[in-house]
Amino acid sequence: QQPVQSPQAVILREGEDAVINCSSSKALYSVHWYRQKHGEAPVFLMILLKGGEQKGHEKISASFNEKKQQSSLYLTASQLSYSGTYFCGTEIRGGSNYKLTFGKGTLLTVNP
Amino acid sequence: DTAVSQTPKYLVTQMGNDKSIKCEQNLGHDTMYWYKQDSKKFLKIMFSYNNKELIINETVPNRFSPKSPDKAHLNLHINSLELGDSAVYFCASSQGPSPLHFGNGTRLTVT
């Protein structure tokens, strides 16, 4: 039930764009995106709910394709501060016994 | 001020020892979790408590025993530590099905 993330790693120059994908073989209720910098805790970026809209946070946005059970995270005009490992977390059903299952992460490196 | 705090930050111990990690959240959340992050950065849920009640117990060895004295605290006790237990353990909290707030992690090294 672990979602599959791609790519595993990506290297950008400052100002370039990137897309990180997350897919599941199960019907998803929600998809979360988190960023973890080296030696720190994961930090919540955004959540996409079933039937919800595309979300955005400054130059980082995400979409959720319910038919394909896929989500994509879009980073535009990347900044050095975007470097880190990005995780998608998927929730298979809502309600009680809420559980997020994380993908293996995508290591994003932004160079000057 | 810290929302989710874990202690200790680092834990170095020998095989066979017993150790505990403590977690406290001041966000008023009703659900708390333990996640394990291995050397490959894979974040795997171990336990989840809702209002002091265990609701998720993944396939975790019996040597790991969580305890929640109240909904603001969730501790993790590990018996007979093994080399494979070396990892970073993250505590997290949420208000029901909402974003997780993670603690800063406890890096456990078993020698």
CSV table of C-alpha atoms in Angstrom, one decimal:
chain,number,residue,atom,x,y,z
A,1,GLN,CA,0.0,0.0,0.0
A,2,GLN,CA,3.0,2.2,0.0
A,3,PRO,CA,2.7,4.9,-2.7
A,4,VAL,CA,5.3,5.1,-5.4
A,5,GLN,CA,7.2,8.3,-5.9
A,6,SER,CA,9.2,9.4,-8.9
A,7,PRO,CA,11.8,10.4,-9.6
A,8,GLN,CA,14.0,9.2,-6.7
A,9,ALA,CA,16.2,12.2,-7.0
A,10,VAL,CA,16.4,15.4,-9.1
A,11,ILE,CA,19.1,18.1,-9.3
A,12,LEU,CA,18.1,21.6,-10.4
A,13,ARG,CA,19.7,24.9,-10.9
A,14,GLU,CA,18.1,27.8,-9.1
A,15,GLY,CA,15.1,29.1,-11.1
A,16,GLU,CA,14.4,25.8,-12.8
A,17,ASP,CA,11.1,23.8,-12.4
A,18,ALA,CA,10.5,20.3,-11.2
A,19,VAL,CA,7.6,17.9,-10.9
A,20,ILE,CA,7.4,15.1,-8.4
A,21,ASN,CA,4.9,12.3,-8.8
A,22,CYS,CA,3.1,10.0,-6.4
A,23,SER,CA,0.9,7.1,-7.3
A,24,SER,CA,-1.1,4.5,-5.5
A,25,SER,CA,-2.6,1.2,-6.5
A,26,LYS,CA,-5.5,1.9,-4.0
A,27,ALA,CA,-8.3,4.4,-4.1
A,28,LEU,CA,-7.1,7.4,-2.2
A,29,TYR,CA,-9.0,9.7,0.2
A,30,SER,CA,-6.3,12.3,0.5
A,31,VAL,CA,-2.7,13.0,-0.4
A,32,HIS,CA,-0.3,15.0,1.7
A,33,TRP,CA,3.0,16.5,0.8
A,34,TYR,CA,5.9,17.0,3.2
A,35,ARG,CA,9.4,18.3,2.9
A,36,GLN,CA,12.3,17.2,5.1
A,37,LYS,CA,15.6,19.0,5.2
A,38,HIS,CA,18.7,17.2,6.3
A,39,GLY,CA,18.7,16.4,10.0
A,40,GLU,CA,15.3,18.0,10.5
A,41,ALA,CA,11.7,16.8,10.9
A,42,PRO,CA,9.3,16.5,7.9
A,43,VAL,CA,7.2,19.7,7.5
A,44,PHE,CA,3.7,19.7,6.1
A,45,LEU,CA,3.4,21.5,2.7
A,46,MET,CA,-0.2,20.8,1.6
A,47,ILE,CA,-3.0,18.4,1.5
A,48,LEU,CA,-5.2,17.4,-1.4
A,49,LEU,CA,-8.6,15.8,-0.6
A,50,LYS,CA,-10.7,13.6,-2.8
A,51,GLY,CA,-13.0,15.8,-4.7
A,52,GLY,CA,-11.0,18.8,-3.7
A,53,GLU,CA,-9.2,21.4,-5.8
A,54,GLN,CA,-5.6,21.9,-6.8
A,55,LYS,CA,-3.7,23.5,-3.9
A,56,GLY,CA,-0.9,26.1,-4.0
A,57,HIS,CA,1.6,27.5,-1.7
A,58,GLU,CA,3.7,30.3,-3.1
A,59,LYS,CA,5.6,28.7,-6.0
A,60,ILE,CA,4.7,25.2,-5.0
A,61,SER,CA,1.5,23.7,-6.1
A,62,ALA,CA,0.0,20.2,-6.4
A,63,SER,CA,-2.7,18.3,-8.2
A,64,PHE,CA,-4.7,15.1,-7.5
A,65,ASN,CA,-6.0,12.9,-10.2
A,66,GLU,CA,-8.6,10.8,-8.6
A,67,LYS,CA,-9.2,8.6,-11.6
A,68,LYS,CA,-5.5,7.6,-11.8
A,69,GLN,CA,-4.9,7.8,-8.0
A,70,GLN,CA,-2.0,10.0,-8.7
A,71,SER,CA,-0.7,13.3,-7.3
A,72,SER,CA,1.9,15.6,-8.6
A,73,LEU,CA,3.9,18.3,-6.8
A,74,TYR,CA,5.0,21.2,-9.0
A,75,LEU,CA,7.9,23.4,-7.9
A,76,THR,CA,8.4,26.5,-10.1
A,77,ALA,CA,11.3,28.8,-10.3
A,78,SER,CA,13.1,26.8,-7.6
A,79,GLN,CA,15.0,28.4,-4.8
A,80,LEU,CA,17.9,27.1,-2.9
A,81,SER,CA,15.6,26.7,0.1
A,82,TYR,CA,13.6,24.1,-1.8
A,83,SER,CA,16.3,21.6,-1.4
A,84,GLY,CA,15.3,18.6,0.7
A,85,THR,CA,13.5,15.3,0.5
A,86,TYR,CA,9.9,15.4,-0.5
A,87,PHE,CA,7.5,12.8,0.7
A,88,CYS,CA,3.9,12.1,-0.3
A,89,GLY,CA,1.7,10.6,2.3
A,90,THR,CA,-1.5,8.8,1.2
A,91,GLU,CA,-4.6,8.1,3.2
A,92,ILE,CA,-6.7,5.3,1.8
A,93,ARG,CA,-9.9,6.0,3.7
A,94,GLY,CA,-11.2,8.8,5.8
A,95,GLY,CA,-12.8,8.7,9.2
A,96,SER,CA,-11.4,6.7,12.1
A,97,ASN,CA,-8.1,4.9,12.2
A,98,TYR,CA,-6.5,7.7,10.2
A,99,LYS,CA,-3.2,6.6,8.9
A,100,LEU,CA,-0.7,8.2,6.5
A,101,THR,CA,1.5,5.9,4.5
A,102,PHE,CA,4.6,7.6,3.0
A,103,GLY,CA,6.4,7.0,-0.2
A,104,LYS,CA,10.2,6.6,-0.2
A,105,GLY,CA,10.8,10.2,-0.9
A,106,THR,CA,12.3,12.3,-3.7
A,107,LEU,CA,15.6,14.0,-3.0
A,108,LEU,CA,15.6,17.5,-4.5
A,109,THR,CA,18.9,19.4,-4.8
A,110,VAL,CA,18.8,23.0,-6.0
A,111,ASN,CA,22.2,24.4,-6.9
A,112,PRO,CA,23.2,28.1,-7.5
B,1,ASP,CA,6.6,27.1,22.5
B,2,THR,CA,7.6,23.9,20.8
B,3,ALA,CA,4.5,22.1,19.4
B,4,VAL,CA,5.7,18.5,19.5
B,5,SER,CA,8.8,17.8,21.6
B,6,GLN,CA,10.7,14.6,22.0
B,7,THR,CA,13.5,13.6,24.4
B,8,PRO,CA,16.2,12.6,24.1
B,9,LYS,CA,17.4,14.0,20.8
B,10,TYR,CA,20.2,11.4,20.6
B,11,LEU,CA,20.4,8.0,22.2
B,12,VAL,CA,23.4,5.7,22.0
B,13,THR,CA,23.2,2.4,23.7
B,14,GLN,CA,24.4,-1.2,23.6
B,15,MET,CA,22.6,-4.2,22.3
B,16,GLY,CA,20.3,-5.8,24.9
B,17,ASN,CA,19.6,-2.6,26.8
B,18,ASP,CA,16.2,-1.2,27.4
B,19,LYS,CA,15.5,2.5,26.6
B,20,SER,CA,12.6,4.9,26.4
B,21,ILE,CA,11.7,7.9,24.3
B,22,LYS,CA,9.3,10.5,25.5
B,23,CYS,CA,7.0,12.8,23.4
B,24,GLU,CA,4.7,15.6,24.4
B,25,GLN,CA,2.5,17.9,22.3
B,26,ASN,CA,0.9,21.1,23.3
B,27,LEU,CA,-1.3,21.5,20.3
B,28,GLY,CA,-4.4,20.0,21.9
B,29,HIS,CA,-4.4,17.3,19.2
B,30,ASP,CA,-6.3,14.0,19.9
B,31,THR,CA,-4.1,11.7,17.9
B,32,MET,CA,-0.4,10.9,18.4
B,33,TYR,CA,1.9,8.6,16.4
B,34,TRP,CA,5.3,7.0,16.3
B,35,TYR,CA,7.1,6.8,13.0
B,36,LYS,CA,10.5,5.1,12.3
B,37,GLN,CA,12.8,6.5,9.7
B,38,ASP,CA,15.6,4.1,8.6
B,39,SER,CA,18.9,4.9,7.0
B,40,LYS,CA,17.3,5.0,3.6
B,41,LYS,CA,14.9,7.7,4.9
B,42,PHE,CA,11.8,5.4,4.7
B,43,LEU,CA,9.2,6.8,7.1
B,44,LYS,CA,7.1,3.9,8.4
B,45,ILE,CA,4.3,4.2,10.9
B,46,MET,CA,4.6,2.1,14.0
B,47,PHE,CA,1.8,3.1,16.4
B,48,SER,CA,-1.1,5.5,16.6
B,49,TYR,CA,-3.1,6.6,19.7
B,50,ASN,CA,-6.3,8.5,19.8
B,51,ASN,CA,-7.3,9.9,23.1
B,52,LYS,CA,-5.0,7.5,24.9
B,53,GLU,CA,-6.4,4.5,23.0
B,54,LEU,CA,-4.2,2.4,20.7
B,55,ILE,CA,-5.8,2.5,17.3
B,56,ILE,CA,-3.0,1.5,14.9
B,57,ASN,CA,-0.3,-1.1,15.7
B,58,GLU,CA,1.7,-2.0,12.6
B,59,THR,CA,3.8,-5.1,12.4
B,60,VAL,CA,6.2,-4.1,15.1
B,61,PRO,CA,8.2,-6.5,17.4
B,62,ASN,CA,6.7,-6.9,20.8
B,63,ARG,CA,9.9,-5.4,22.2
B,64,PHE,CA,8.4,-2.0,21.3
B,65,SER,CA,5.7,-0.9,23.7
B,66,PRO,CA,4.0,2.5,23.5
B,67,LYS,CA,2.3,4.1,26.4
B,68,SER,CA,0.0,7.1,26.5
B,69,PRO,CA,-0.7,8.4,30.0
B,70,ASP,CA,-2.9,11.2,28.6
B,71,LYS,CA,-3.7,12.6,25.1
B,72,ALA,CA,-0.8,15.0,25.2
B,73,HIS,CA,1.9,12.4,25.9
B,74,LEU,CA,3.0,9.3,24.0
B,75,ASN,CA,6.1,7.4,25.1
B,76,LEU,CA,7.9,4.6,23.4
B,77,HIS,CA,9.7,1.9,25.4
B,78,ILE,CA,12.1,-0.5,23.7
B,79,ASN,CA,13.3,-3.7,25.3
B,80,SER,CA,16.3,-5.8,24.4
B,81,LEU,CA,17.6,-3.4,21.8
B,82,GLU,CA,19.0,-4.8,18.5
B,83,LEU,CA,21.3,-3.4,15.9
B,84,GLY,CA,18.4,-3.2,13.5
B,85,ASP,CA,16.6,-0.8,15.8
B,86,SER,CA,19.0,1.9,14.9
B,87,ALA,CA,17.0,4.7,13.2
B,88,VAL,CA,15.4,8.0,13.8
B,89,TYR,CA,12.2,7.8,15.6
B,90,PHE,CA,9.7,10.6,15.1
B,91,CYS,CA,6.7,11.4,17.2
B,92,ALA,CA,3.8,13.2,15.5
B,93,SER,CA,0.4,14.5,16.3
B,94,SER,CA,-2.7,15.5,14.5
B,95,GLN,CA,-6.3,16.5,15.1
B,96,GLY,CA,-8.1,13.6,13.5
B,97,PRO,CA,-7.4,13.3,9.8
B,98,SER,CA,-5.4,16.5,9.4
B,99,PRO,CA,-1.7,17.2,8.7
B,100,LEU,CA,0.9,15.7,10.9
B,101,HIS,CA,3.1,17.8,13.1
B,102,PHE,CA,6.3,16.1,13.7
B,103,GLY,CA,8.7,16.3,16.6
B,104,ASN,CA,12.4,16.8,15.9
B,105,GLY,CA,13.2,13.1,16.1
B,106,THR,CA,15.3,10.9,18.3
B,107,ARG,CA,18.4,9.4,16.7
B,108,LEU,CA,18.8,5.9,18.2
B,109,THR,CA,22.2,4.2,17.7
B,110,VAL,CA,22.6,0.7,18.9
B,111,THR,CA,26.1,-0.6,19.1
